[in-house]
CSV table of C-alpha atoms and ligand atoms in Angstrom, one decimal:
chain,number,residue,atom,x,y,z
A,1,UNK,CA,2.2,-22.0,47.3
A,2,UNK,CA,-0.9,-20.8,48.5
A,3,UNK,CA,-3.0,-18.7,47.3
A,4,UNK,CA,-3.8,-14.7,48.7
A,5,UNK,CA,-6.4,-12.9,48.7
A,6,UNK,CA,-5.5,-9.9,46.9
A,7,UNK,CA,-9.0,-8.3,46.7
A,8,UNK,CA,-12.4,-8.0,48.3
A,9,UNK,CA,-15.2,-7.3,46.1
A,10,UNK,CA,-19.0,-6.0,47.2
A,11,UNK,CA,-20.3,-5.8,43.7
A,12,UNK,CA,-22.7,-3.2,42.6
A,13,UNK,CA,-27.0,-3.0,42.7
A,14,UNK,CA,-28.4,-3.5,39.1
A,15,UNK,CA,-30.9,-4.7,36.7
A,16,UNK,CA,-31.1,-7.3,33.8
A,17,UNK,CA,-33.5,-9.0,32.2
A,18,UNK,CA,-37.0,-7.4,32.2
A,19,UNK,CA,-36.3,-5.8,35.7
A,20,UNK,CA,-34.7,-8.2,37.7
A,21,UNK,CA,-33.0,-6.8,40.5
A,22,UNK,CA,-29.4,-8.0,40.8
A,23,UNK,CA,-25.5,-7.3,42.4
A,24,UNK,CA,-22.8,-7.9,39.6
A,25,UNK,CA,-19.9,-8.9,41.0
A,26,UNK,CA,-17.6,-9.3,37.9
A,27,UNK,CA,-18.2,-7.2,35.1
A,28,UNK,CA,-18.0,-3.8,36.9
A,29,UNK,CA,-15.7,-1.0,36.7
A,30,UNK,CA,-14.0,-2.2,39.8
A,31,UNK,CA,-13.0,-5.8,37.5
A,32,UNK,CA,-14.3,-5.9,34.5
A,33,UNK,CA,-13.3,-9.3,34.0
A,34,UNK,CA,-11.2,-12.2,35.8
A,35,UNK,CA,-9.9,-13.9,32.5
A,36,UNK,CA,-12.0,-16.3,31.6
A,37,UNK,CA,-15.0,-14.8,33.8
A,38,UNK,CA,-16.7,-12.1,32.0
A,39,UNK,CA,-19.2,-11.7,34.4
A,40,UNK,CA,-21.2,-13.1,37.9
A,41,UNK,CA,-24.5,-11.8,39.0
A,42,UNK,CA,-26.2,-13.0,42.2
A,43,UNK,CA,-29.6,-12.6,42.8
A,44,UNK,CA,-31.4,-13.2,46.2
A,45,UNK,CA,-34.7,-11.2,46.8
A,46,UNK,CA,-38.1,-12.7,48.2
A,47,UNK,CA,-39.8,-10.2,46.6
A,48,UNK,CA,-41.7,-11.3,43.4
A,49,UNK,CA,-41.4,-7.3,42.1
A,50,UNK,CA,-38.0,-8.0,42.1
A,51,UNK,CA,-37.6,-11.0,39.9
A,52,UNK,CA,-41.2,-11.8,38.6
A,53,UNK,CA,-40.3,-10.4,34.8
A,54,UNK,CA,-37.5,-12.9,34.6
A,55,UNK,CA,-35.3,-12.9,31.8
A,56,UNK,CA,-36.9,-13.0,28.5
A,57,UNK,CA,-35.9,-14.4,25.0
A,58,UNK,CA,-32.7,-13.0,24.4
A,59,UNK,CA,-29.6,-14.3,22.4
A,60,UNK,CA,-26.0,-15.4,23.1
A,61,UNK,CA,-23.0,-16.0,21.0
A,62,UNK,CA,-19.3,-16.9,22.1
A,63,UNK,CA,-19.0,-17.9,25.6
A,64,UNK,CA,-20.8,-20.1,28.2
A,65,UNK,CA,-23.7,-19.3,30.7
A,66,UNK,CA,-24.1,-21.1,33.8
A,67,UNK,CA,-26.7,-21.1,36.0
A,68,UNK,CA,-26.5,-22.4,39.8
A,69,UNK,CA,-30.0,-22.0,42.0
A,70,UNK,CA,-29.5,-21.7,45.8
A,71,UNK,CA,-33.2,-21.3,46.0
A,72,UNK,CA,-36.3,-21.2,44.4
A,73,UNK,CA,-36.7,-22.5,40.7
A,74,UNK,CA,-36.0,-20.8,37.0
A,75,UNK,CA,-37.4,-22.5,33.6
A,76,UNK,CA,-35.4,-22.2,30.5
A,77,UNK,CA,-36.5,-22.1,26.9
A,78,UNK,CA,-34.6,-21.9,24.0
A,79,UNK,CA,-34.5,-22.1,20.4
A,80,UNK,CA,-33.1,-25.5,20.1
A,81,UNK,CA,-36.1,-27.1,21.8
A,82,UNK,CA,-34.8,-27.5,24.9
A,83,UNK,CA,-36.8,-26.6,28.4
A,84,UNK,CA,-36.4,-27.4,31.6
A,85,UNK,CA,-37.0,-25.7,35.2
A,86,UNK,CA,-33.4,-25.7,37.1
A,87,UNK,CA,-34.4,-26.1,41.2
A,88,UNK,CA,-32.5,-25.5,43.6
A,89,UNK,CA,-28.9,-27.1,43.9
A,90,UNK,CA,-29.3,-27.3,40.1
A,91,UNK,CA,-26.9,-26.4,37.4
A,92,UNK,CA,-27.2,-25.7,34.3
A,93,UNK,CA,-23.7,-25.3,31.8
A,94,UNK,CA,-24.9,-23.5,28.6
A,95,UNK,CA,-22.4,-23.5,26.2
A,96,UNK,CA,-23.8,-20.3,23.6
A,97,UNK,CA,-21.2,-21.2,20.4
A,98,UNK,CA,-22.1,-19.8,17.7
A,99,UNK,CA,-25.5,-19.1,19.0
A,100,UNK,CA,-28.9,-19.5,20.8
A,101,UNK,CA,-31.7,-17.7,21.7
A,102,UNK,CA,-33.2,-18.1,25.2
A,103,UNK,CA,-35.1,-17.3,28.1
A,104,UNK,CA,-35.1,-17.8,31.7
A,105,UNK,CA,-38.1,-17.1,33.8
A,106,UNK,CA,-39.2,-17.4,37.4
A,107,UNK,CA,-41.1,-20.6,38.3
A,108,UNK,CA,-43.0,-19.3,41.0
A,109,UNK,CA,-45.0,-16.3,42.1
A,110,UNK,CA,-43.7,-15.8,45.5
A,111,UNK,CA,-41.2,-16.6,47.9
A,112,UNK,CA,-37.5,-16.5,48.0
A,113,UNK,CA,-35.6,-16.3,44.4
A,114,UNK,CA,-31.4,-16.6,44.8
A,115,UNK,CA,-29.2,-17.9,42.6
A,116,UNK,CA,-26.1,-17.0,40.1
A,117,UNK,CA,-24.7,-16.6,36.8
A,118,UNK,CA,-21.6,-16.9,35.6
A,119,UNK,CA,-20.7,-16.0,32.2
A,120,UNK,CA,-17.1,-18.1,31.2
A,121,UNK,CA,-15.9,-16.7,27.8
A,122,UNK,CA,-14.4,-19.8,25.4
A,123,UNK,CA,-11.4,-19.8,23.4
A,124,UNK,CA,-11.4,-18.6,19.7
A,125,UNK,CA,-11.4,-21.8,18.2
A,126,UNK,CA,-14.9,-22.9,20.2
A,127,UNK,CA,-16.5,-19.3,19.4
A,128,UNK,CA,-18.8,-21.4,16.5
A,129,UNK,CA,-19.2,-24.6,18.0
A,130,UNK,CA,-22.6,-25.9,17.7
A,131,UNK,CA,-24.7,-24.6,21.3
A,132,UNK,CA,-24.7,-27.3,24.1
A,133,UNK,CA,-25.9,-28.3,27.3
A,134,UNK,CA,-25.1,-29.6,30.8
A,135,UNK,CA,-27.9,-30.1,33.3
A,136,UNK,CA,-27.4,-31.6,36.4
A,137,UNK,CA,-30.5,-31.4,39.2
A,138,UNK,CA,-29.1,-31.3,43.2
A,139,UNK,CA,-29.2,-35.1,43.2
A,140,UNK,CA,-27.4,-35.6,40.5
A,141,UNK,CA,-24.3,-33.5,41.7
A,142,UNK,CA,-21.4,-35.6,43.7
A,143,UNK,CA,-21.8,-34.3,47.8
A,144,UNK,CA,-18.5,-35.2,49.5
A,145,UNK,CA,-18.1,-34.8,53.1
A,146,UNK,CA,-14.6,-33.3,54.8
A,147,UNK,CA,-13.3,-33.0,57.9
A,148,UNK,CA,-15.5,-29.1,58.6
A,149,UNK,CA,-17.3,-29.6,56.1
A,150,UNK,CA,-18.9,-30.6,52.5
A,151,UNK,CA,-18.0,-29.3,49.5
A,152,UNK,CA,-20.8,-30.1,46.1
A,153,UNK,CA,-18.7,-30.5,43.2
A,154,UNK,CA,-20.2,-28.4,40.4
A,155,UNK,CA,-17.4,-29.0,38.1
A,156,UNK,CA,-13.9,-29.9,38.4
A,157,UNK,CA,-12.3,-32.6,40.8
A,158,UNK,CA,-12.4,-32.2,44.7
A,159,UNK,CA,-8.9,-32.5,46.6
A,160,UNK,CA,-10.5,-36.4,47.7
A,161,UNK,CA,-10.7,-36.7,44.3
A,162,UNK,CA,-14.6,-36.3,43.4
A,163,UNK,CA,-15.1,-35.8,39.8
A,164,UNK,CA,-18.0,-32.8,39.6
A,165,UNK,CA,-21.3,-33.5,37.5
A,166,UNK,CA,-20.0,-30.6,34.9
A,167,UNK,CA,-17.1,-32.2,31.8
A,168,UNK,CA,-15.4,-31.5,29.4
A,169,UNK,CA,-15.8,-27.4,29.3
A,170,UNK,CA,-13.1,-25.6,27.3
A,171,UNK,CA,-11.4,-23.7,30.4
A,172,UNK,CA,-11.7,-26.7,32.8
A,173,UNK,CA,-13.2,-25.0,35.5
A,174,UNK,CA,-13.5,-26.0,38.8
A,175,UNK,CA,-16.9,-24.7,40.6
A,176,UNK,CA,-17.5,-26.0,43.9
A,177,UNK,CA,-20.1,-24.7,46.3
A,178,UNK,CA,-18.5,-25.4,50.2
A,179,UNK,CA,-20.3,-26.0,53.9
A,180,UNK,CA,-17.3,-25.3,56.1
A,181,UNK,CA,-17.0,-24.9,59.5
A,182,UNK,CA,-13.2,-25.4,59.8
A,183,UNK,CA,-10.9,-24.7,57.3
A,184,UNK,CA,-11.2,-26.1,52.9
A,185,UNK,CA,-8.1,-26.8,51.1
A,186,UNK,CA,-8.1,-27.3,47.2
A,187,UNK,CA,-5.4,-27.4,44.4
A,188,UNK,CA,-6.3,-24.9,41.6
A,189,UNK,CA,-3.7,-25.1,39.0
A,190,UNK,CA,-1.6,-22.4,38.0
A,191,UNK,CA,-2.9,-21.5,35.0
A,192,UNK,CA,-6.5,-20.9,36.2
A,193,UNK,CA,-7.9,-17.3,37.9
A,194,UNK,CA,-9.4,-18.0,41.2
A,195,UNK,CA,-12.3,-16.9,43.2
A,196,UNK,CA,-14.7,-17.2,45.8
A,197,UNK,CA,-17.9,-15.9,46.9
A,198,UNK,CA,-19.3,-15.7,50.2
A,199,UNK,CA,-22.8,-16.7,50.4
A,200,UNK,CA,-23.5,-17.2,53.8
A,201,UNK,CA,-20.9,-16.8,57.1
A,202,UNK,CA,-17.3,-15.1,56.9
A,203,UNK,CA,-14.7,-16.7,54.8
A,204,UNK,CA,-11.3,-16.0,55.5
A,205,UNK,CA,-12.2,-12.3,56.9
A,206,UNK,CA,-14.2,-12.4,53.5
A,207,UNK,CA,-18.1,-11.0,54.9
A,208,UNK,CA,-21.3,-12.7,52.9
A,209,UNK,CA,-22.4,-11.3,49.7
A,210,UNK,CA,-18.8,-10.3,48.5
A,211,UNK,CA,-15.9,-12.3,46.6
A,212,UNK,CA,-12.8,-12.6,47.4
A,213,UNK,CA,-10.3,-12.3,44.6
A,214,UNK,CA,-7.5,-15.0,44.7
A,215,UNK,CA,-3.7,-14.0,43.4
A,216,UNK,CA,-1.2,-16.6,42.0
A,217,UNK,CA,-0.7,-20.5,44.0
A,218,UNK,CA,-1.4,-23.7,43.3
A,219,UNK,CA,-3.8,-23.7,46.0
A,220,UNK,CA,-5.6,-22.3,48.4
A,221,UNK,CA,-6.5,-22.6,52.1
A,222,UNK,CA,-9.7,-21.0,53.1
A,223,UNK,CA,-10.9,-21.0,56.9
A,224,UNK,CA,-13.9,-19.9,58.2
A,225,UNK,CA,-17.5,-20.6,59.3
A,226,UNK,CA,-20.6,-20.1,56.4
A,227,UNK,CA,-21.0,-21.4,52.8
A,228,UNK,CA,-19.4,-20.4,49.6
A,229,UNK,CA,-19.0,-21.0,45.7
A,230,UNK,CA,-15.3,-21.4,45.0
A,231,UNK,CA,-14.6,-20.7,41.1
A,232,UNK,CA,-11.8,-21.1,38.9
A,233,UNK,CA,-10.8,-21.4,35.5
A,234,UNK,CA,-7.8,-21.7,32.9
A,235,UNK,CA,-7.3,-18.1,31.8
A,236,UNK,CA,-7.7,-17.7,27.9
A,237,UNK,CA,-5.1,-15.0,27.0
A,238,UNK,CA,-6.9,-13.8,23.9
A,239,UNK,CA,-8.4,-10.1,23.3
A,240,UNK,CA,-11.8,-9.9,24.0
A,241,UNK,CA,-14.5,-7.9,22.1
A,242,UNK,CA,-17.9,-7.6,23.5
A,243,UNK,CA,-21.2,-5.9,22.7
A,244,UNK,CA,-24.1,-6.8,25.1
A,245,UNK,CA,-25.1,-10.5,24.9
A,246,UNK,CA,-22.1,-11.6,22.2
A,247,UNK,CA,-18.5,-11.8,23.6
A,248,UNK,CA,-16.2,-12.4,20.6
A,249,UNK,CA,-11.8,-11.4,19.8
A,250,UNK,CA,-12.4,-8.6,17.3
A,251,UNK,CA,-15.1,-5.7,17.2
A,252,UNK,CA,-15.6,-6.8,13.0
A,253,UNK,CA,-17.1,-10.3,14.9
A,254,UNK,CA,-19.2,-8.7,17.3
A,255,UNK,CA,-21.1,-6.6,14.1
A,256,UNK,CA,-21.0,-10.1,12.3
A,257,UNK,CA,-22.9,-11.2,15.8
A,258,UNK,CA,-26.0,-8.6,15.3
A,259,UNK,CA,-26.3,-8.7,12.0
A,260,UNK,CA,-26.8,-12.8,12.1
A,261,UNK,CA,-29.3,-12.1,15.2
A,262,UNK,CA,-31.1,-9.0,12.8
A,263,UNK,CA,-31.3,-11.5,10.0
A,264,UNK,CA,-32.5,-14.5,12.4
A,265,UNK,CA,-29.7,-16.2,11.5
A,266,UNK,CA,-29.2,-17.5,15.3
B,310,CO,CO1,-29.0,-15.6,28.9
């Protein structure tokens, strides 16, 4: 059964990081989470003012980040040692565990800044893991061509079959970003919640710069002319505590959370 779309979202104008200007999609009162999203925040300005201070050091625990640049170029840092500039077409799949500290800043001065993050919660029993990485550059993520279309294959497998760059995360996500003139098909299992964001174009009466909400299926049929990121993952089920950067299952584990970042414990 296919998939509806049983909500249209716009998102809402805010501000993370030291200033940068931003539309949160998920993570508003409108939905305040799409089990196992916690949050998406897009951000397309060419306007330095409006993403020059970038996002500096700051810490995670308990869920995944994931970065995907449409445009322009973002360096990360963390406390690990790793660093790296993500360009665009780029992913990068952060997986916080137990904990990191990290920044991501601007790599440029001017011109046109756009890209998204993602925040995917993990289960209870991943919480702690050890932090890790997946970083894939635009070259290094599978392109497969359709009949109307091409779809890159972030993570997950493509209905041909594709296997995306992105493995082994705990809610086996799919995250495709689609070039369609015509009309995308795509399995999503039944046990994942659904997405997709319009980027550029109308998708399935869906305008650019909102999401449209998927309800229950095992797939979905999307037709339209533009480009956007289709999301999904397995929902978690579990309750879900948060308190600004950490998102753990009790509000005793979220106190646990500052008092290790206080006492530089991260
Ligand atoms: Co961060």
């Amino acid at each position: 059964m296919d998939r509806k779309i049983v909500k249209t979202i716009k998102g809402v104008a805010a501000s993370d990081g030291d200033g940068v200007k931003l539309t949160r999609i998920i993570g508003v009162p409108e939905l305040d989470m799409l089990d196992p999203f916690l949050m998406l925040d897009s951000f397309a300005s060419d306007n330095p003012g409006d993403y020059i201070g970038g996002f500096p050091e700051h810490p995670h625990r308990g869920f995944e980040t994931v970065t995907y640049m449409i445009a322009g170029k973002m360096r990360h840092k963390d406390n690990a040692g790793h660093e790296g500039v993500i360009e665009a077409g780029g992913v990068q799949w952060m997986t916080a565990g137990r904990g990191i500290l990290h920044s991501e800043m601007p790599e440029q001065t001017e011109g046109l800044l756009h890209g998204f993050q993602l925040w995917v919660n993990l289960p209870a029993k991943d919480k702690m893991l050890p932090p890790a990485y997946q970083e894939f550059s635009a070259s290094e993520i599978p392109v497969e061509a359709f009949e109307g279309g091409t779809v890159r294959v972030v993570s997950g497998t493509s209905g041909a079959g594709t296997l995306g760059a992105v493995q082994g995360t705990a809610t086996n996500p799919l995250y495709l970003d689609v070039t369609l003139d015509g009309v995308f098909t795509q399995s999503i299992p039944t046990t994942h919640s659904g997405f997709f964001y319009v980027i550029e174009g109308d998708i399935a009466g869906v305008p650019a710069g909102h999401a449209g909400i998927l309800g229950e299926g095992d797939a979905v049929a999307l037709p339209g002319v533009g480009r956007f990121l289709l999301i999904a993952g397995e929902k978690l089920n579990e309750p879900v505590a948060r308190g600004g950067p950490f998102v753990m299952n009790t509000r005793a584990e979220i106190l646990q959370a500052f008092d290790d970042y206080r006492s530089n414990r991260f």
